[in-house]
Amino acid sequence: MSLQHALLGVLEARPMNGYELTRFFEAAPRWVWSAPQSQIYPTLRQMEQAGLIEGQKEVRGTRLSRTVYSITERGLAELRTWLATPHPPPPARDAFFLQALFFDMIEPDRAASVLKAFIAEQEQLVAEWRAHREALLAKETDLIKERLKSRPAAEHDRIAALKAHVFAGQIAVATARAEWARESLRLLEA
Amino acid sequence: MSLQHALLGVLEARPMNGYELTRFFEAAPRWVWSAPQSQIYPTLRQMEQAGLIEGQKEVRGTRLSRTVYSITERGLAELRTWLATPHPPPPARDAFFLQALFFDMIEPDRAASVLKAFIAEQEQLVAEWRAHREALLAKETDLIKERLKSRPAAEHDRIAALKAHVFAGQIAVATARAEWARESLRLLEA
DNA sequence: GTTAACATGTAATCAGTTACATGATTGC
DNA sequence: GCAATCATGTAACTGATTACATGTTAAC
């Protein structure tokens, strides 16, 4: 269900075709929701049927066509309702913590190498999110530029700050995870 | 795939039947992996076919039967291999951060109430995980008592500390999320 | 006798993954 | 002419969710 809301949120910035959306959602780790191309096209058609978005067929050259989707009033309303509603937390399903739960069953140095890979991975994510956060604060991403066009200039700073703060959240969580993994390394040695 | 490893990890402590495993995995938020009953029974049969676990049919009373599964050598080996291997991070898919990313589209007080619900939820989780962590450190949970029976006494403290530390990780992450949500509340007012 | 807990199953559906498939257009 | 990018599709499969379905046994 959330893919639909993610798509609505992106299309609220500006109309896009399936290909653009695919690039956006496949470039994922940097963003908050990822989806493969094969999921995006059928979902867009579903959403159009539901009246949440509207497709406009365009032609490039003579034979190549693309369908540019824009959010409808109904899509906007659906998105706003979803945004204003608290949703139940997803069921616990964290493969990495599951793995860590049984580290006592393997040799400490093997567990340590898994932890080190995890730390590197979290740091990589932190770096990407930091860059994205900076770009948002500077109002330099493609999407935020589009979005701000339809908002009063007085609100621009606040909007950018709110969006950037989400990535600060991702950074905080990944940092906490990496820090936890470092403590685990110390525990393994004991 | 990870449900299988979660099941192997639990069965390593002691043999259980589907009903016991169901109660364990449905009591989830407290643990690290959750699964509904309808997923557990078929998965157990699959795992038995794959030789990872072995079912022993028992009879209670005259007609009611249960199948008690225990982990096999092969299951143990599979679990150890999985534990010692770094796995790629799951694709980004965080519905709450997605929601927060568009809070600028709704009235601040509506966003605030979603954030407050989120904070309450995270605090609830923290409380449950804290209790579970304490119980593990005291070696008082059902499962850890069983597990320690097959390990040398000298290792008991270390094993309990390692397992408890996983819940310290969950607590750290949930705390970071709650703290982030509190900062968001302040940002919304600005 | 009734209720709560024990015990296992299945079917329909949805969300997500992997892989394959096809062709057009632009820039060099 | 060739490669990179543009553009859209589908099919098979896995993992997870929701809901239904059935009967037993122990404890009061």
Coordinates of C-alpha atoms (C1' of nucleotides) in Angstrom, one line a residue:
Chain A
M1 CA 0.0 0.0 0.0
S2 CA 2.8 2.4 0.9
L3 CA 4.3 2.3 -2.6
Q4 CA 1.2 4.1 -3.8
H5 CA 1.7 6.8 -1.2
A6 CA 5.3 7.1 -2.1
L7 CA 4.4 7.5 -5.7
L8 CA 1.7 10.1 -4.8
G9 CA 4.3 12.0 -2.8
V10 CA 6.7 12.1 -5.6
L11 CA 4.1 13.0 -8.2
E12 CA 2.9 15.9 -6.0
A13 CA 6.2 17.6 -6.9
R14 CA 5.7 17.3 -10.6
P15 CA 4.2 14.9 -13.2
M16 CA 6.5 12.1 -14.2
N17 CA 6.4 9.0 -16.5
G18 CA 7.1 5.4 -15.4
Y19 CA 10.7 5.6 -16.5
E20 CA 11.5 8.6 -14.4
L21 CA 9.8 7.1 -11.4
T22 CA 11.7 3.9 -11.9
R23 CA 15.0 5.6 -11.9
F24 CA 13.9 7.5 -8.7
F25 CA 12.8 4.4 -6.8
E26 CA 15.6 2.1 -8.0
A27 CA 18.2 4.6 -6.9
A28 CA 16.8 3.7 -3.5
P29 CA 19.1 3.3 -0.6
R30 CA 19.4 7.1 -0.7
W31 CA 15.7 7.6 -0.4
V32 CA 13.1 6.1 2.0
W33 CA 11.2 3.7 -0.2
S34 CA 12.5 1.5 -3.0
A35 CA 10.7 -0.4 -5.6
P36 CA 11.7 -2.3 -8.8
Q37 CA 10.6 -1.2 -12.2
S38 CA 8.4 -4.3 -12.5
Q39 CA 6.3 -3.1 -9.6
I40 CA 6.0 0.5 -10.7
Y41 CA 4.3 0.2 -14.0
P42 CA 1.4 -2.0 -12.9
T43 CA 1.0 0.1 -9.7
L44 CA 0.7 3.3 -11.8
R45 CA -2.0 1.7 -14.0
Q46 CA -3.9 0.6 -10.8
M47 CA -3.6 4.0 -9.4
E48 CA -4.9 5.6 -12.6
Q49 CA -7.9 3.2 -12.5
A50 CA -8.5 4.3 -8.9
G51 CA -8.5 7.9 -10.0
L52 CA -5.5 8.8 -7.8
I53 CA -3.4 9.9 -10.8
E54 CA -4.0 10.8 -14.4
G55 CA -2.0 9.6 -17.4
Q56 CA -1.3 11.8 -20.4
K57 CA 0.1 10.0 -23.4
E58 CA 2.9 11.9 -25.2
V59 CA 4.9 11.0 -28.3
R60 CA 8.6 11.3 -28.7
G61 CA 9.9 11.0 -32.2
T62 CA 7.4 9.0 -34.3
R63 CA 6.9 5.7 -32.5
L64 CA 8.1 6.0 -28.9
S65 CA 5.4 7.0 -26.5
R66 CA 5.4 7.7 -22.8
T67 CA 2.6 8.3 -20.3
V68 CA 3.1 11.2 -18.0
Y69 CA 1.2 10.8 -14.8
S70 CA 0.0 13.7 -12.6
I71 CA -1.6 13.5 -9.2
T72 CA -5.4 14.2 -9.2
E73 CA -7.5 16.0 -6.6
R74 CA -8.5 12.6 -5.3
G75 CA -4.9 11.5 -5.1
L76 CA -4.0 14.6 -3.2
A77 CA -6.9 14.0 -0.8
E78 CA -5.9 10.3 -0.3
L79 CA -2.3 11.3 0.4
R80 CA -3.3 14.0 2.9
T81 CA -5.6 11.6 4.7
W82 CA -2.9 8.9 4.9
L83 CA -0.3 11.5 6.1
A84 CA -2.6 12.7 8.9
T85 CA -3.4 9.2 10.2
P86 CA -1.2 7.3 12.7
H87 CA -0.5 3.8 11.3
P88 CA 0.2 0.7 13.3
P89 CA 3.9 -0.2 13.5
P90 CA 5.0 -2.9 11.0
P91 CA 5.7 -6.4 12.5
A92 CA 9.2 -6.8 13.9
R93 CA 11.4 -8.3 11.1
D94 CA 15.0 -7.3 11.4
A95 CA 17.2 -9.8 9.8
F96 CA 20.4 -8.3 11.1
F97 CA 19.3 -8.3 14.8
L98 CA 18.1 -11.8 14.2
Q99 CA 21.5 -12.8 13.0
A100 CA 23.2 -11.1 16.0
L101 CA 20.9 -12.9 18.4
F102 CA 22.7 -16.1 17.7
F103 CA 26.3 -14.8 17.4
D104 CA 27.1 -17.0 20.5
M105 CA 26.8 -20.0 18.2
I106 CA 29.7 -19.1 15.9
E107 CA 33.3 -18.3 16.5
P108 CA 33.8 -14.7 17.7
D109 CA 36.1 -13.7 14.8
R110 CA 33.4 -14.8 12.3
A111 CA 30.8 -12.8 14.1
A112 CA 33.2 -9.9 14.2
S113 CA 33.7 -9.9 10.5
V114 CA 29.9 -9.8 10.0
L115 CA 29.7 -6.9 12.4
K116 CA 32.5 -5.0 10.6
A117 CA 30.7 -5.4 7.2
F118 CA 27.6 -4.1 8.9
I119 CA 29.4 -1.1 10.3
A120 CA 30.9 -0.2 6.9
E121 CA 27.5 -0.5 5.3
Q122 CA 25.8 1.7 7.9
E123 CA 28.6 4.3 7.5
Q124 CA 28.1 4.2 3.7
L125 CA 24.4 4.9 4.2
V126 CA 25.1 7.7 6.6
A127 CA 27.4 9.3 4.1
E128 CA 24.7 9.2 1.4
W129 CA 22.0 10.5 3.6
R130 CA 24.2 13.3 4.8
A131 CA 24.8 14.4 1.3
H132 CA 21.1 14.2 0.5
R133 CA 20.3 16.2 3.6
E134 CA 22.7 18.9 2.7
A135 CA 21.3 19.1 -0.8
L136 CA 17.8 19.4 0.6
L137 CA 18.8 22.2 3.0
A138 CA 20.4 24.0 0.1
K139 CA 17.2 23.4 -1.9
E140 CA 19.2 21.9 -4.6
T141 CA 17.6 18.6 -5.4
D142 CA 15.6 18.2 -8.5
L143 CA 12.4 17.5 -6.7
I144 CA 12.5 20.1 -4.0
K145 CA 13.1 22.8 -6.6
E146 CA 9.9 21.7 -8.4
R147 CA 8.0 21.5 -5.2
L148 CA 8.9 24.9 -3.9
K149 CA 7.7 26.5 -7.1
S150 CA 4.1 26.0 -6.0
R151 CA 4.6 27.2 -2.4
P152 CA 5.0 30.7 -1.0
A153 CA 8.6 31.8 -0.7
A154 CA 8.1 32.5 3.1
E155 CA 7.6 28.8 3.6
H156 CA 10.6 27.5 1.6
D157 CA 13.0 27.3 4.5
R158 CA 10.5 25.5 6.8
I159 CA 9.7 22.9 4.1
A160 CA 13.3 22.3 3.3
A161 CA 14.1 22.0 7.0
L162 CA 11.3 19.4 7.5
K163 CA 12.3 17.3 4.6
A164 CA 16.0 17.4 5.5
H165 CA 15.1 16.4 9.1
V166 CA 13.7 13.1 7.8
F167 CA 17.2 12.3 6.6
A168 CA 18.6 13.4 9.9
G169 CA 16.4 10.7 11.3
Q170 CA 17.8 8.1 9.0
I171 CA 21.3 9.2 9.9
A172 CA 20.5 9.0 13.6
V173 CA 19.2 5.5 13.3
A174 CA 22.0 4.2 11.2
T175 CA 24.5 5.9 13.6
A176 CA 22.9 4.2 16.5
R177 CA 23.1 0.9 14.7
A178 CA 26.7 1.3 13.9
E179 CA 27.5 2.4 17.4
W180 CA 25.7 -0.7 18.7
A181 CA 27.7 -2.9 16.4
R182 CA 30.9 -1.4 17.7
E183 CA 29.9 -2.2 21.3
S184 CA 29.1 -5.7 20.1
L185 CA 32.6 -6.1 18.8
R186 CA 33.9 -5.2 22.3
L187 CA 31.5 -7.7 23.9
L188 CA 32.6 -10.5 21.6
E189 CA 36.2 -10.1 22.7
A190 CA 35.3 -10.5 26.4
Chain B
M1 CA 14.2 -17.0 4.0
S2 CA 14.8 -15.5 7.4
L3 CA 11.8 -17.0 9.0
Q4 CA 13.5 -20.4 8.5
H5 CA 16.6 -19.1 10.3
A6 CA 14.5 -17.6 13.0
L7 CA 12.8 -21.0 13.5
L8 CA 16.2 -22.8 13.5
G9 CA 17.5 -20.4 16.1
V10 CA 14.6 -21.0 18.4
L11 CA 14.6 -24.8 17.8
E12 CA 18.3 -24.9 18.7
A13 CA 17.2 -24.1 22.3
R14 CA 14.8 -27.0 22.4
P15 CA 12.4 -29.0 20.3
M16 CA 9.0 -27.4 19.9
N17 CA 5.7 -28.1 18.1
G18 CA 4.0 -25.7 15.7
Y19 CA 1.6 -24.4 18.3
E20 CA 4.5 -23.4 20.7
L21 CA 6.4 -21.7 17.8
T22 CA 3.2 -19.9 16.8
R23 CA 2.7 -18.4 20.2
F24 CA 6.4 -17.4 20.2
F25 CA 6.3 -15.7 16.8
E26 CA 2.9 -14.1 17.2
A27 CA 3.9 -12.6 20.6
A28 CA 6.3 -10.7 18.3
P29 CA 6.9 -7.1 18.9
R30 CA 8.9 -8.2 21.9
W31 CA 11.1 -10.4 19.8
V32 CA 13.0 -9.7 16.6
W33 CA 11.0 -11.6 14.0
S34 CA 7.3 -12.1 13.8
A35 CA 5.2 -14.5 11.7
P36 CA 1.6 -15.5 11.7
Q37 CA 0.5 -19.1 12.4
S38 CA -0.5 -19.6 8.8
Q39 CA 3.1 -19.1 7.7
I40 CA 4.7 -21.3 10.4
Y41 CA 3.1 -24.6 9.7
P42 CA 3.8 -24.8 6.0
T43 CA 7.4 -23.5 6.6
L44 CA 8.0 -26.2 9.2
R45 CA 6.9 -28.9 6.7
Q46 CA 9.2 -27.3 4.0
M47 CA 12.1 -27.3 6.5
E48 CA 11.5 -30.9 7.4
Q49 CA 11.5 -31.8 3.7
A50 CA 14.8 -30.0 3.3
G51 CA 16.2 -32.0 6.3
L52 CA 16.8 -28.9 8.4
I53 CA 14.5 -30.2 11.2
E54 CA 13.0 -33.4 12.1
G55 CA 9.4 -34.0 13.3
Q56 CA 8.4 -36.5 15.9
K57 CA 4.7 -37.2 16.1
E58 CA 3.3 -37.4 19.7
V59 CA -0.1 -38.2 20.9
R60 CA -1.9 -36.3 23.7
G61 CA -5.0 -38.1 25.1
T62 CA -6.4 -40.4 22.4
R63 CA -7.0 -38.4 19.3
L64 CA -5.0 -35.1 19.5
S65 CA -1.6 -35.3 18.0
R66 CA 1.3 -32.9 17.8
T67 CA 4.5 -32.9 15.9
V68 CA 7.5 -31.9 17.8
Y69 CA 10.3 -30.6 15.6
S70 CA 14.0 -30.6 16.5
I71 CA 16.9 -29.2 14.7
T72 CA 19.1 -31.6 12.7
E73 CA 22.8 -31.5 12.2
R74 CA 22.1 -30.2 8.8
G75 CA 19.9 -27.5 10.2
L76 CA 22.6 -26.5 12.7
A77 CA 25.2 -26.3 9.9
E78 CA 22.8 -24.2 7.7
L79 CA 22.2 -21.8 10.7
R80 CA 25.9 -21.5 11.5
T81 CA 26.7 -20.7 7.8
W82 CA 24.0 -18.1 7.6
L83 CA 25.1 -16.5 10.9
A84 CA 28.7 -16.2 9.7
T85 CA 27.8 -14.6 6.4
P86 CA 27.3 -10.9 5.9
H87 CA 24.0 -10.3 4.1
P88 CA 23.1 -7.3 1.9
P89 CA 20.9 -4.7 3.6
P90 CA 17.2 -5.0 2.8
P91 CA 15.9 -2.3 0.4
A92 CA 14.8 0.9 2.1
R93 CA 11.2 0.7 3.1
D94 CA 10.3 2.7 6.1
A95 CA 6.6 3.7 6.1
F96 CA 6.9 6.1 9.0
F97 CA 9.8 8.1 7.5
L98 CA 7.9 8.2 4.2
Q99 CA 5.0 9.7 6.0
A100 CA 7.2 12.2 7.8
L101 CA 8.7 13.2 4.5
F102 CA 5.4 14.9 3.5
F103 CA 4.4 16.4 6.8
D104 CA 4.7 19.8 5.1
M105 CA 1.6 19.0 3.2
I106 CA -0.7 18.8 6.2
E107 CA -1.6 21.1 9.1
P108 CA 1.1 21.1 11.7
D109 CA -1.2 19.9 14.5
R110 CA -2.2 16.9 12.5
A111 CA 1.4 16.0 11.9
A112 CA 2.1 16.6 15.6
S113 CA -0.6 14.1 16.6
V114 CA 0.9 11.5 14.3
L115 CA 4.3 12.1 15.8
K116 CA 2.9 11.9 19.4
A117 CA 1.4 8.5 18.6
F118 CA 4.7 7.4 17.2
I119 CA 6.6 8.5 20.3
A120 CA 4.2 6.6 22.5
E121 CA 4.5 3.5 20.4
Q122 CA 8.3 3.6 20.5
E123 CA 8.3 4.1 24.2
Q124 CA 6.0 1.2 24.6
L125 CA 8.5 -1.0 22.6
V126 CA 11.4 0.3 24.6
A127 CA 9.7 -0.7 27.8
E128 CA 9.0 -4.2 26.5
W129 CA 12.5 -4.6 25.2
R130 CA 14.0 -3.3 28.5
A131 CA 12.0 -6.0 30.4
H132 CA 13.1 -8.7 28.0
R133 CA 16.7 -7.5 28.2
E134 CA 16.7 -7.7 32.0
A135 CA 15.1 -11.1 31.9
L136 CA 17.9 -12.3 29.6
L137 CA 20.6 -10.9 31.8
A138 CA 19.1 -12.6 34.8
K139 CA 18.9 -15.8 32.6
E140 CA 15.3 -16.0 33.5
T141 CA 13.5 -16.5 30.1
D142 CA 12.2 -19.9 29.2
L143 CA 14.4 -20.2 26.2
I144 CA 17.7 -19.1 27.6
K145 CA 17.4 -21.5 30.5
E146 CA 17.0 -24.3 28.0
R147 CA 19.9 -23.1 25.9
L148 CA 22.3 -22.8 28.7
K149 CA 21.7 -26.4 29.7
S150 CA 23.9 -27.5 26.8
R151 CA 26.6 -24.9 27.3
P152 CA 29.5 -24.9 29.8
A153 CA 28.7 -22.9 32.9
A154 CA 31.8 -20.7 32.3
E155 CA 30.2 -19.3 29.2
H156 CA 26.7 -18.6 30.6
D157 CA 27.4 -14.9 31.4
R158 CA 28.9 -14.2 28.1
I159 CA 26.0 -15.8 26.2
A160 CA 23.4 -14.0 28.2
A161 CA 25.3 -10.7 27.8
L162 CA 25.4 -11.2 24.0
K163 CA 21.7 -12.0 23.7
A164 CA 20.7 -9.2 26.0
H165 CA 22.8 -6.8 23.9
V166 CA 20.7 -7.4 20.9
F167 CA 17.8 -5.9 22.8
A168 CA 19.9 -3.1 23.9
G169 CA 20.3 -2.5 20.2
Q170 CA 16.6 -2.5 19.6
I171 CA 16.2 -0.1 22.5
A172 CA 18.9 2.2 21.2
V173 CA 17.2 2.4 17.8
A174 CA 13.8 3.0 19.2
T175 CA 15.1 5.6 21.5
A176 CA 16.8 7.4 18.6
R177 CA 13.6 7.3 16.7
A178 CA 11.6 8.7 19.6
E179 CA 14.1 11.4 20.1
W180 CA 14.0 12.3 16.4
A181 CA 10.2 12.5 16.6
R182 CA 10.5 15.0 19.6
E183 CA 12.8 17.1 17.5
S184 CA 10.3 17.0 14.7
L185 CA 7.6 18.3 17.0
R186 CA 9.8 21.3 17.8
L187 CA 10.5 21.9 14.1
L188 CA 6.8 21.8 13.2
E189 CA 6.1 24.7 15.6
A190 CA 8.7 26.9 14.0
Chain C
dG1 C1' -21.1 -28.9 31.1
dT2 C1' -18.5 -25.1 29.6
dT3 C1' -14.6 -22.5 28.7
dA4 C1' -9.8 -21.7 27.7
dA5 C1' -6.0 -23.5 25.8
dC6 C1' -4.1 -27.0 22.7
dA7 C1' -3.3 -28.2 18.0
dT8 C1' -3.2 -28.1 12.9
dG9 C1' -4.6 -27.0 8.6
dT10 C1' -6.1 -24.4 4.0
dA11 C1' -7.4 -20.8 0.5
dA12 C1' -7.3 -16.3 -1.4
dT13 C1' -4.9 -12.4 -1.9
dC14 C1' -1.2 -8.9 -1.8
dA15 C1' 3.4 -7.0 -2.0
dG16 C1' 7.8 -7.6 -3.6
dT17 C1' 11.7 -10.0 -6.4
dT18 C1' 14.0 -11.9 -10.4
dA19 C1' 14.2 -12.4 -14.9
dC20 C1' 13.1 -12.0 -19.4
dA21 C1' 11.5 -9.3 -23.5
dT22 C1' 11.1 -5.6 -26.9
dG23 C1' 11.9 -1.7 -29.4
dA24 C1' 13.0 3.7 -30.2
dT25 C1' 15.7 7.7 -29.9
dT26 C1' 19.8 10.5 -29.2
dG27 C1' 24.5 11.5 -29.3
dC28 C1' 28.9 10.3 -30.8
Chain D
dG1 C1' 26.8 2.5 -37.4
dC2 C1' 27.0 1.9 -32.4
dA3 C1' 26.3 2.6 -27.6
dA4 C1' 23.8 4.6 -24.0
dT5 C1' 19.6 6.0 -22.6
dC6 C1' 14.7 6.2 -23.1
dA7 C1' 10.4 3.6 -22.5
dT8 C1' 7.2 0.0 -21.3
dG9 C1' 5.8 -4.4 -20.6
dT10 C1' 5.0 -9.5 -18.6
dA11 C1' 5.5 -14.0 -16.2
dA12 C1' 6.9 -17.0 -12.5
dC13 C1' 7.8 -17.1 -7.9
dT14 C1' 8.4 -16.1 -2.9
dG15 C1' 7.1 -14.2 1.4
dA16 C1' 3.6 -12.4 4.1
dT17 C1' -1.4 -11.3 5.5
dT18 C1' -6.2 -12.2 6.3
dA19 C1' -9.6 -15.1 7.1
dC20 C1' -11.7 -19.2 7.4
dA21 C1' -12.1 -24.1 9.3
dT22 C1' -12.0 -28.0 12.5
dG23 C1' -11.6 -30.6 16.3
dT24 C1' -9.3 -32.1 21.3
dT25 C1' -8.1 -31.9 25.9
dA26 C1' -7.6 -30.0 30.6
dA27 C1' -9.4 -27.4 34.2
dC28 C1' -13.0 -25.5 36.7

